[in-house]
Coordinates of C-alpha atoms in Angstrom, one line a residue:
X126 CA 127.0 130.4 122.1
X127 CA 126.6 133.3 124.4
X128 CA 129.0 132.7 127.1
X129 CA 130.0 135.8 128.8
X130 CA 128.2 138.2 131.7
X131 CA 128.9 141.0 129.1
X132 CA 126.4 139.6 126.9
X133 CA 123.7 141.0 129.1
X134 CA 125.1 143.7 131.4
X135 CA 123.7 143.4 135.0
X136 CA 121.2 146.4 135.1
X137 CA 119.6 145.6 131.8
X138 CA 119.8 141.8 132.6
X139 CA 118.0 142.7 136.0
X140 CA 115.4 144.8 134.6
X141 CA 114.6 141.8 131.7
X142 CA 114.5 139.5 134.6
X143 CA 111.8 141.4 136.7
X144 CA 109.7 142.0 133.4
X145 CA 110.1 138.3 132.5
X146 CA 109.2 137.2 136.2
X147 CA 106.1 139.5 136.2
X148 CA 104.8 137.7 132.9
X149 CA 105.0 134.3 134.5
X150 CA 101.7 134.8 136.7
X151 CA 99.8 135.2 133.4
X152 CA 100.2 131.4 132.8
X153 CA 98.3 130.9 135.8
X154 CA 94.8 131.4 137.0
X155 CA 92.9 133.8 136.2
X156 CA 94.6 134.3 132.9
X157 CA 95.6 130.6 132.1
X158 CA 97.9 131.8 129.2
X159 CA 100.3 128.9 129.6
X160 CA 102.7 129.6 126.6
X161 CA 103.8 132.8 128.4
X162 CA 104.9 130.7 131.3
X163 CA 107.1 128.7 129.1
X164 CA 108.5 131.8 127.4
X165 CA 109.0 133.5 130.7
X166 CA 111.2 130.6 131.9
X167 CA 112.9 130.2 128.7
X168 CA 114.0 133.8 128.9
X169 CA 115.4 133.2 132.3
X170 CA 117.4 130.2 131.0
X171 CA 118.8 132.7 128.4
X172 CA 119.9 135.4 131.1
X173 CA 121.6 132.9 133.3
X174 CA 123.7 131.5 130.6
X175 CA 127.3 131.5 131.8
X176 CA 126.9 133.5 134.9
X177 CA 128.8 132.9 138.0
X178 CA 127.0 131.7 141.2
X179 CA 126.6 135.1 142.9
X180 CA 125.2 136.7 139.5
X181 CA 122.8 133.7 139.1
X182 CA 121.5 134.6 142.4
X183 CA 120.8 138.3 141.9
X184 CA 119.4 137.6 138.2
X185 CA 116.9 135.0 139.6
X186 CA 116.3 137.3 142.6
X187 CA 115.2 140.0 140.3
X188 CA 113.0 137.5 138.2
X189 CA 111.6 136.3 141.5
X190 CA 110.6 140.0 142.6
X191 CA 108.6 140.3 139.3
X192 CA 107.1 136.9 139.7
X193 CA 105.8 137.0 143.2
X194 CA 105.4 140.7 143.1
X195 CA 102.4 140.0 140.7
X196 CA 101.3 136.6 141.5
X197 CA 101.1 137.0 145.4
X198 CA 99.8 140.7 145.3
X199 CA 96.6 139.7 147.1
X200 CA 98.5 139.6 150.3
X201 CA 98.1 143.3 150.3
X202 CA 94.4 143.1 150.6
X203 CA 94.6 140.5 153.4
X204 CA 96.7 143.0 155.4
X205 CA 95.1 146.2 154.5
X206 CA 91.5 145.5 154.0
X207 CA 91.0 142.7 156.7
X208 CA 94.0 143.4 159.0
X209 CA 93.3 147.0 158.8
X210 CA 96.8 148.0 158.6
X211 CA 97.5 151.3 157.0
X212 CA 98.4 151.4 153.3
X213 CA 102.2 152.2 153.9
X214 CA 102.3 149.4 156.4
X215 CA 100.6 147.0 154.3
X216 CA 102.9 147.7 151.4
X217 CA 105.9 147.4 153.6
X218 CA 104.7 143.9 154.9
X219 CA 103.6 142.7 151.5
X220 CA 107.1 143.8 150.0
X221 CA 109.0 141.9 152.9
X222 CA 107.2 138.9 152.1
X223 CA 107.6 139.3 148.3
X224 CA 111.6 140.0 149.1
X225 CA 111.6 136.8 151.3
X226 CA 109.9 134.5 148.5
X227 CA 112.5 135.9 145.5
X228 CA 115.3 135.2 148.1
X229 CA 114.1 131.5 148.7
X230 CA 113.6 131.2 144.8
X231 CA 117.0 132.6 144.0
X232 CA 119.0 130.8 146.4
X233 CA 119.0 127.3 144.8
X234 CA 120.3 128.9 141.3
X235 CA 123.5 129.6 143.0
X236 CA 124.3 126.0 142.1
X237 CA 123.4 126.5 138.6
X238 CA 126.3 129.0 138.4
X239 CA 128.9 126.5 139.5
X240 CA 129.3 125.4 135.7
X241 CA 125.9 123.9 135.1
X242 CA 124.8 126.7 132.8
X243 CA 127.8 126.5 130.1
X244 CA 126.5 123.7 128.0
X245 CA 123.3 122.6 126.7
X246 CA 123.7 119.1 127.9
X247 CA 124.3 120.3 131.8
X248 CA 121.5 123.0 131.2
X249 CA 118.9 120.4 130.2
X250 CA 119.7 118.2 133.2
X251 CA 120.0 121.1 135.9
X252 CA 117.8 123.7 135.2
X253 CA 114.6 121.8 135.5
X254 CA 115.8 119.8 138.5
X255 CA 116.9 123.1 140.4
X256 CA 113.4 124.5 139.6
X257 CA 111.4 121.8 141.0
X258 CA 113.9 121.5 144.0
X259 CA 113.2 125.2 144.6
X260 CA 109.5 124.7 144.6
X261 CA 109.5 121.8 147.0
X262 CA 111.5 123.7 149.4
X263 CA 109.1 126.5 149.3
X264 CA 106.4 124.0 150.4
X265 CA 107.8 123.3 153.9
X266 CA 110.6 126.1 154.8
X267 CA 109.2 128.4 157.3
X268 CA 105.9 126.3 157.6
X269 CA 105.6 126.4 153.8
X270 CA 104.1 128.3 151.0
X271 CA 103.6 126.4 147.9
X272 CA 102.1 129.0 145.7
X273 CA 103.0 129.8 142.0
X274 CA 104.1 126.5 141.0
X275 CA 104.9 126.5 137.1
X276 CA 102.9 123.2 136.7
X277 CA 99.5 124.6 137.7
X278 CA 99.1 126.3 134.7
X279 CA 98.8 123.1 132.8
X280 CA 95.8 121.6 134.7
X281 CA 94.1 121.7 131.3
X282 CA 97.0 120.9 128.9
X283 CA 98.2 117.4 127.8
X284 CA 100.7 117.6 130.7
X285 CA 97.8 117.0 133.1
X286 CA 98.0 113.4 132.3
X287 CA 101.2 113.3 134.4
X288 CA 99.4 114.4 137.6
X289 CA 98.4 111.0 138.7
X290 CA 102.0 110.0 138.5
X291 CA 104.4 112.7 139.4
X292 CA 101.9 115.2 140.9
X293 CA 102.3 118.9 140.1
X294 CA 105.9 119.1 140.8
X295 CA 106.4 116.5 137.8
X296 CA 104.4 118.9 135.4
X297 CA 106.6 121.7 136.7
X298 CA 109.8 119.8 135.6
X299 CA 108.5 119.2 132.2
X300 CA 107.5 122.5 131.7
X301 CA 111.0 123.8 132.8
X302 CA 112.6 121.2 130.5
X303 CA 110.5 122.5 127.5
X304 CA 111.4 126.3 128.5
X305 CA 115.1 125.1 128.7
X306 CA 114.9 123.6 125.1
X307 CA 113.4 127.1 123.9
X308 CA 116.1 128.8 125.7
X309 CA 118.7 126.4 124.3
X310 CA 117.4 127.1 120.7
X311 CA 118.1 130.8 121.3
X312 CA 121.7 130.5 122.3
X313 CA 123.3 127.3 120.6
X314 CA 124.0 126.4 117.0
X315 CA 124.3 122.7 117.7
X316 CA 121.1 121.1 116.3
X317 CA 122.1 117.7 117.5
X318 CA 122.0 118.7 121.2
X319 CA 119.0 120.9 120.9
X320 CA 117.3 118.1 118.9
X321 CA 117.8 115.7 121.6
X322 CA 116.4 118.2 124.2
X323 CA 113.4 119.1 122.3
X324 CA 112.8 115.4 121.6
X325 CA 112.8 114.8 125.2
X326 CA 110.3 117.5 125.9
X327 CA 108.1 116.4 123.2
X328 CA 108.1 113.0 124.3
X329 CA 106.9 114.3 127.8
X330 CA 103.9 116.3 126.2
X331 CA 102.8 113.3 124.0
X332 CA 103.2 110.9 127.0
X333 CA 100.9 113.4 128.8
X334 CA 98.3 113.3 126.3
X335 CA 98.3 109.5 126.2
X336 CA 98.2 109.1 130.1
X337 CA 95.1 111.4 130.2
X338 CA 93.1 108.3 129.3
X339 CA 94.7 106.0 131.9
X340 CA 92.3 104.7 134.5
X341 CA 94.0 104.8 137.9
X342 CA 90.8 104.6 140.1
X343 CA 87.4 103.2 139.7
X344 CA 83.8 104.3 140.5
X345 CA 82.7 103.0 143.9
X346 CA 79.0 103.7 143.5
X347 CA 76.2 105.5 142.0
X348 CA 76.5 109.4 141.8
X349 CA 75.9 111.3 145.2
X350 CA 73.6 114.4 145.0
X351 CA 75.4 117.2 146.7
X352 CA 74.3 120.6 147.9
X353 CA 76.3 123.5 148.9
X354 CA 75.5 126.5 150.8
X355 CA 77.6 129.8 149.8
X356 CA 76.6 132.5 152.3
X357 CA 78.9 135.4 151.0
X358 CA 79.4 136.9 154.5
X359 CA 81.8 139.8 154.9
X360 CA 84.5 138.9 157.1
X361 CA 83.7 141.8 159.6
X362 CA 80.0 140.8 159.9
X363 CA 81.0 137.2 160.3
X364 CA 82.7 137.5 163.5
X365 CA 80.7 140.1 164.9
X366 CA 78.9 138.5 167.9
X367 CA 75.8 140.7 167.7
X368 CA 75.4 139.0 164.0
X369 CA 75.3 135.3 165.0
X370 CA 71.8 134.7 165.8
X371 CA 70.9 136.4 162.2
X372 CA 73.8 134.1 160.7
X373 CA 72.5 130.9 162.2
X374 CA 69.0 131.8 161.1
X375 CA 70.0 132.4 157.7
X376 CA 72.0 129.0 157.6
X377 CA 69.0 127.3 158.7
X378 CA 66.7 128.9 156.2
X379 CA 69.1 128.5 153.0
X380 CA 69.7 124.7 154.0
X381 CA 66.2 124.1 154.3
X382 CA 66.0 123.9 150.2
X383 CA 68.9 121.4 150.2
X384 CA 68.0 118.8 152.7
X385 CA 67.1 115.7 150.8
X386 CA 70.4 115.7 149.1
X387 CA 73.0 112.9 150.0
X388 CA 75.3 115.6 151.1
X389 CA 74.8 119.2 152.1
X390 CA 78.1 121.2 152.9
X391 CA 78.9 124.6 154.7
X392 CA 81.8 126.2 154.1
X393 CA 84.7 127.0 156.6
X394 CA 83.6 128.7 159.9
X395 CA 80.1 128.6 158.6
X396 CA 79.1 128.7 162.2
X397 CA 81.3 131.6 163.6
X398 CA 81.4 130.5 167.0
X399 CA 82.5 127.6 169.3
X400 CA 80.6 124.5 168.8
X401 CA 80.0 124.4 172.4
X402 CA 78.1 127.5 172.4
X403 CA 75.7 126.5 169.9
X404 CA 74.8 123.0 170.8
X405 CA 70.8 123.4 170.7
X406 CA 71.1 124.9 167.1
X407 CA 73.7 122.0 165.9
X408 CA 71.3 119.5 167.5
X409 CA 68.2 121.0 165.6
X410 CA 70.2 120.8 162.2
X411 CA 71.2 117.3 162.9
X412 CA 67.7 116.4 163.6
X413 CA 66.4 117.8 160.3
X414 CA 69.2 116.4 158.3
X415 CA 68.3 112.9 159.9
X416 CA 64.7 113.4 159.0
X417 CA 65.4 113.8 155.4
X418 CA 68.3 111.2 155.3
X419 CA 70.9 113.9 154.8
X420 CA 74.7 114.2 155.7
X421 CA 75.4 117.6 156.8
X422 CA 78.9 119.1 157.0
X423 CA 79.8 122.3 158.4
X424 CA 83.1 124.4 159.1
X425 CA 83.2 125.3 162.8
X426 CA 85.8 126.2 165.5
X427 CA 86.0 123.6 168.2
X428 CA 87.8 123.3 171.8
X429 CA 89.1 119.9 172.9
X430 CA 87.6 119.5 176.3
X431 CA 90.5 117.6 177.5
X432 CA 93.4 119.8 176.3
X433 CA 91.5 123.1 176.1
X434 CA 92.9 123.6 172.7
X435 CA 91.1 125.3 169.9
X436 CA 90.8 123.8 166.6
X437 CA 89.5 125.0 162.9
X438 CA 87.2 122.0 162.3
X439 CA 84.7 120.4 159.9
X440 CA 81.9 118.6 161.9
X441 CA 79.5 115.8 160.6
X442 CA 75.9 116.0 161.3
X443 CA 72.8 113.9 160.3
X444 CA 73.6 110.9 158.8
X445 CA 77.3 111.6 158.5
X446 CA 79.8 111.0 161.2
X447 CA 83.3 112.1 162.2
X448 CA 85.1 115.4 162.7
X449 CA 88.3 116.8 161.2
X450 CA 90.6 119.3 162.9
X451 CA 92.9 121.3 160.4
X452 CA 96.4 120.3 160.6
X453 CA 98.3 122.9 158.7
X454 CA 97.6 126.3 160.1
X455 CA 98.3 129.6 158.5
X456 CA 100.9 131.5 160.3
X457 CA 99.5 135.0 161.7
X458 CA 96.2 134.0 160.4
X459 CA 95.3 131.0 162.7
X460 CA 98.3 131.2 165.0
X461 CA 101.0 133.7 165.9
X462 CA 104.5 132.2 165.6
X463 CA 106.8 133.3 168.3
X464 CA 103.7 135.1 170.2
X465 CA 105.7 135.0 173.4
X466 CA 108.1 137.2 172.1
X467 CA 105.9 139.1 169.9
X468 CA 103.6 140.1 172.6
X469 CA 101.0 142.7 171.5
X470 CA 102.9 143.8 168.4
X471 CA 100.5 141.7 166.2
X472 CA 97.4 143.3 167.7
X473 CA 97.1 145.7 164.6
X474 CA 96.3 142.5 162.3
X475 CA 92.9 142.3 164.3
X476 CA 92.6 138.4 163.3
X477 CA 89.4 137.1 165.0
X478 CA 90.6 133.5 165.2
X479 CA 94.3 133.4 165.7
X480 CA 94.6 131.1 168.7
X481 CA 93.9 127.7 167.0
X482 CA 96.1 124.6 167.4
X483 CA 96.8 121.9 164.7
X484 CA 94.9 118.7 164.8
X485 CA 96.6 115.3 164.8
X486 CA 98.3 114.1 161.7
X487 CA 96.5 110.9 161.8
X488 CA 92.7 111.5 161.6
X489 CA 90.0 109.1 160.3
X490 CA 88.1 110.3 157.3
X491 CA 84.6 111.6 157.8
X492 CA 82.0 108.9 156.6
X493 CA 78.8 109.6 154.9
X494 CA 76.3 107.4 153.2
X495 CA 78.7 104.6 153.2
X496 CA 81.6 106.6 151.8
X497 CA 84.8 108.2 153.1
X498 CA 85.4 112.0 152.8
X499 CA 89.0 113.1 152.8
X500 CA 88.9 116.7 154.1
X501 CA 91.3 119.8 153.5
X502 CA 90.5 123.1 155.1
X503 CA 91.2 126.2 153.2
X504 CA 95.2 126.5 152.9
X505 CA 95.6 122.8 153.5
X506 CA 94.5 122.0 149.9
X507 CA 97.6 123.7 148.3
X508 CA 99.7 121.0 149.9
X509 CA 99.9 118.0 147.4
X510 CA 101.3 115.3 149.8
X511 CA 99.1 116.4 152.7
X512 CA 96.1 115.8 150.5
X513 CA 97.3 112.7 149.0
X514 CA 97.7 111.1 152.4
X515 CA 94.1 111.6 153.1
X516 CA 92.7 110.9 149.6
X517 CA 94.3 107.1 149.7
X518 CA 91.5 106.4 152.4
X519 CA 88.6 108.3 150.8
X520 CA 86.3 108.1 148.2
X521 CA 85.7 112.1 147.8
X522 CA 87.5 114.9 148.7
X523 CA 86.3 118.0 150.4
X524 CA 87.9 121.2 150.6
X525 CA 86.0 124.1 152.9
X526 CA 87.4 127.6 152.5
X527 CA 86.7 131.3 153.5
X528 CA 88.5 133.1 150.6
X529 CA 87.1 136.5 151.8
X530 CA 90.5 137.2 153.1
X531 CA 91.7 137.5 149.3
X532 CA 89.1 140.1 148.4
X533 CA 88.4 140.5 144.7
X534 CA 91.9 139.8 143.7
X535 CA 93.5 136.9 142.0
X536 CA 94.3 134.9 145.3
X537 CA 90.8 132.9 145.0
X538 CA 91.2 131.8 141.5
X539 CA 94.6 130.6 142.1
X540 CA 93.4 128.8 145.3
X541 CA 90.8 127.1 143.1
X542 CA 93.2 126.1 140.4
X543 CA 95.3 124.2 143.0
X544 CA 92.4 122.5 144.4
X545 CA 91.6 121.3 140.9
X546 CA 95.1 119.8 140.6
X547 CA 94.5 117.9 144.0
X548 CA 91.4 116.0 142.1
X549 CA 93.6 115.3 139.2
X550 CA 96.5 114.0 141.2
X551 CA 94.6 111.6 143.2
X552 CA 91.6 110.9 140.5
X553 CA 89.1 111.4 143.4
X554 CA 86.3 114.1 142.7
X555 CA 86.5 117.1 145.0
X556 CA 83.7 119.3 146.5
X557 CA 84.7 122.8 147.1
X558 CA 82.6 124.9 149.5
X559 CA 83.4 128.6 150.2
X560 CA 82.2 131.6 151.8
X561 CA 82.2 133.6 148.8
X562 CA 83.4 131.8 145.8
X563 CA 84.9 129.9 144.1
X564 CA 82.2 127.1 145.1
X565 CA 82.4 124.2 143.0
X566 CA 82.0 120.4 142.0
X567 CA 85.1 119.0 140.3
X568 CA 85.3 115.6 139.0
X569 CA 88.0 113.0 139.2
X570 CA 90.0 114.4 136.2
X571 CA 89.9 117.9 137.8
X572 CA 87.4 119.3 135.5
X573 CA 84.7 121.5 136.8
X574 CA 81.2 119.9 136.8
X575 CA 79.5 122.9 138.2
X576 CA 79.9 126.1 140.0
X577 CA 78.2 129.4 140.9
X578 CA 79.2 133.0 140.8
X579 CA 81.3 134.3 143.5
X580 CA 80.4 137.2 146.1
X581 CA 76.6 136.3 146.0
X582 CA 74.6 134.5 148.5
X583 CA 73.6 131.4 146.7
X584 CA 73.5 127.5 146.7
X585 CA 74.9 125.0 144.2
X586 CA 73.4 121.6 143.7
X587 CA 74.8 118.8 141.4
X588 CA 76.2 115.2 141.3
X589 CA 79.5 113.6 141.6
X590 CA 80.4 109.9 141.6
X591 CA 82.6 108.6 144.5
X592 CA 85.8 106.7 143.3
X593 CA 88.1 104.1 144.9
X594 CA 91.7 103.0 144.4
X595 CA 95.2 104.8 144.3
X596 CA 97.3 106.8 142.0
X597 CA 101.1 106.3 141.6
X598 CA 101.2 110.0 143.2
X599 CA 98.7 108.8 146.0
X600 CA 101.2 106.0 147.0
X601 CA 104.5 107.6 146.4
X602 CA 103.8 111.3 146.7
X603 CA 106.4 113.9 145.6
X604 CA 109.3 111.5 146.5
X605 CA 110.1 110.0 143.0
X606 CA 110.1 113.3 141.3
X607 CA 112.4 114.8 143.9
X608 CA 114.8 111.7 143.6
X609 CA 114.7 111.9 139.8
X610 CA 115.6 115.6 140.2
X611 CA 118.6 115.0 142.6
X612 CA 119.9 112.2 140.3
X613 CA 119.6 114.5 137.3
X614 CA 121.4 117.3 139.1
X615 CA 124.2 114.9 140.2
X616 CA 124.4 113.9 136.4
X617 CA 124.8 117.6 135.4
X618 CA 127.6 117.9 137.9
X619 CA 129.2 114.9 136.6
X620 CA 128.9 116.0 133.0
X621 CA 130.1 119.5 133.8
X622 CA 133.4 118.3 135.4
X623 CA 133.7 115.8 132.5
X624 CA 133.5 118.5 130.0

C-alpha cells in the first residue's frame, strides 16, 4: 500500500489536485459526464492516502481551487458584466470567493489526516462522511452557498432513486463511497477489503435503480394547463424606470395569448417596480385573469405597509390567492451585510434592488384552482431543506428566477439541475419561470416535460399533474444522512484507534 507523503511530492500532488478538482464540474450541468466526477474524487482519495492533517488541508485546498475555479466561474460575469466592476476588480473578487470556498472545502479533511486515511476500512467509512458533512456546512455557513454538490450530477442515473429518501446529500455520500472504492482499488492489494467496499457501493447503485419505481406521492387531480411568460429583458433595461410602461405593456400583450390556462406564471420581478406603484395595472390584469378563469402569479417587489420593509415577492392574481415573500436572500445582491460599516464602498456594484428584508419563516402556500403551490424565489431553490418544508404542504412547486445575472455561462444550467433535484426529492412537479431561461415544466420525478430556448422572448405551455403526500426526505430532511455520516465518522475513529 502507498502510505508515505514521499509517494506524491507536495508540488506535484498539489498540481494534480488542481487538475482533478477542475475536472469535477464536468460531471455536473451542462456537461453531465458523471463518471468524471467519480474518477476525480477517486484521484483525491489516492492523493490523501497517509497524509498528515495539515497536508490533507493543503491537498484538498488545491483540489477545491480547481473545482470552484471552474464550477463557479460565472460569479465573474455577475460582478463584471452586471455589477460594472473593472476586469481586475472582478477577477480579484471572484478569486477571493473561490479561495474562501476552497478553504471551507478543505477544513473538514484535516480530520481525515488524523489516521482515518491509513487503512481501506477507515477510508471507506470516513471519506464519504467528511465529504457530505463538508457539503452540508457550506449550505449554512456565512448564509450558505450550497453549490457544486457531487450528487447533482446523478439526477439522471440510478442513484436518483435515493433522492426522495436521503436528498441530494445522500446521493453525494454514495458517489463519494463509489469513488473511495475506486481509490482503494488503486492503492491496496487486499481483495477482501476492496471487495466489501465495492459490494457496498454496488448495493447503493442497485437499490437506487429499484427505488426509482417507488410511489411516494399520489396524483391529487387532473393535469393543470400551465402557461409561462419568458420576457428575456436585459438587466439594465429591466430596472430602467423609463422602460417601465413598455415592459408592462409587453407583459399584458404576451399574457393575452396565455389567458384561459389554469395557471399563468410570470418570472421573478416581472413587474420591476413596487406593487404599490402599479396598482391600476395589476387590477386590470387581475380582472382579465378572473374573466378567463385563470390564476396569474407574478414576481414583484413589495413593501410592508406596517414595517415599511421591502420584500422580493410572488403575488397571486385572478383566481389565485396569497403572496410569498422570499426568505433566503442573496448577500450583496438583495441585501448588503454589515451595510452600516461598509457605507458606500459597495456602490460600485450598482445593484438595483439590494434593500430587501427576508420574509417570515412560516408562510402559507399560494392557492390556485383548489391546489396549494409551494414557492421558492431564485436562489432559494438550491436549499433542499427549505424547499422540503414548503413542499410538504403543497401539490405543486414553483420557482421564479432571473438568471440574467449569470449571463451566458454555466450558472443557469447548474441552477436548473438543482431545481430538478428538488422535484425528485419531494416527488412533486415543479414549474420554473425565468426571465431569460431556463424556463421549464418538470414532473414529480425531476424529468423535464417541456422547455423553451433561453435568451429569447417566448412563452411555454404544457401540463403538470398536482401530487399529494410526503416523501421520507420531505418529512425528515437532511437530518438522517447527517446523523448517519456522523455515526460512520465516529466508527472510523474507533476503528483507527483499534487498528
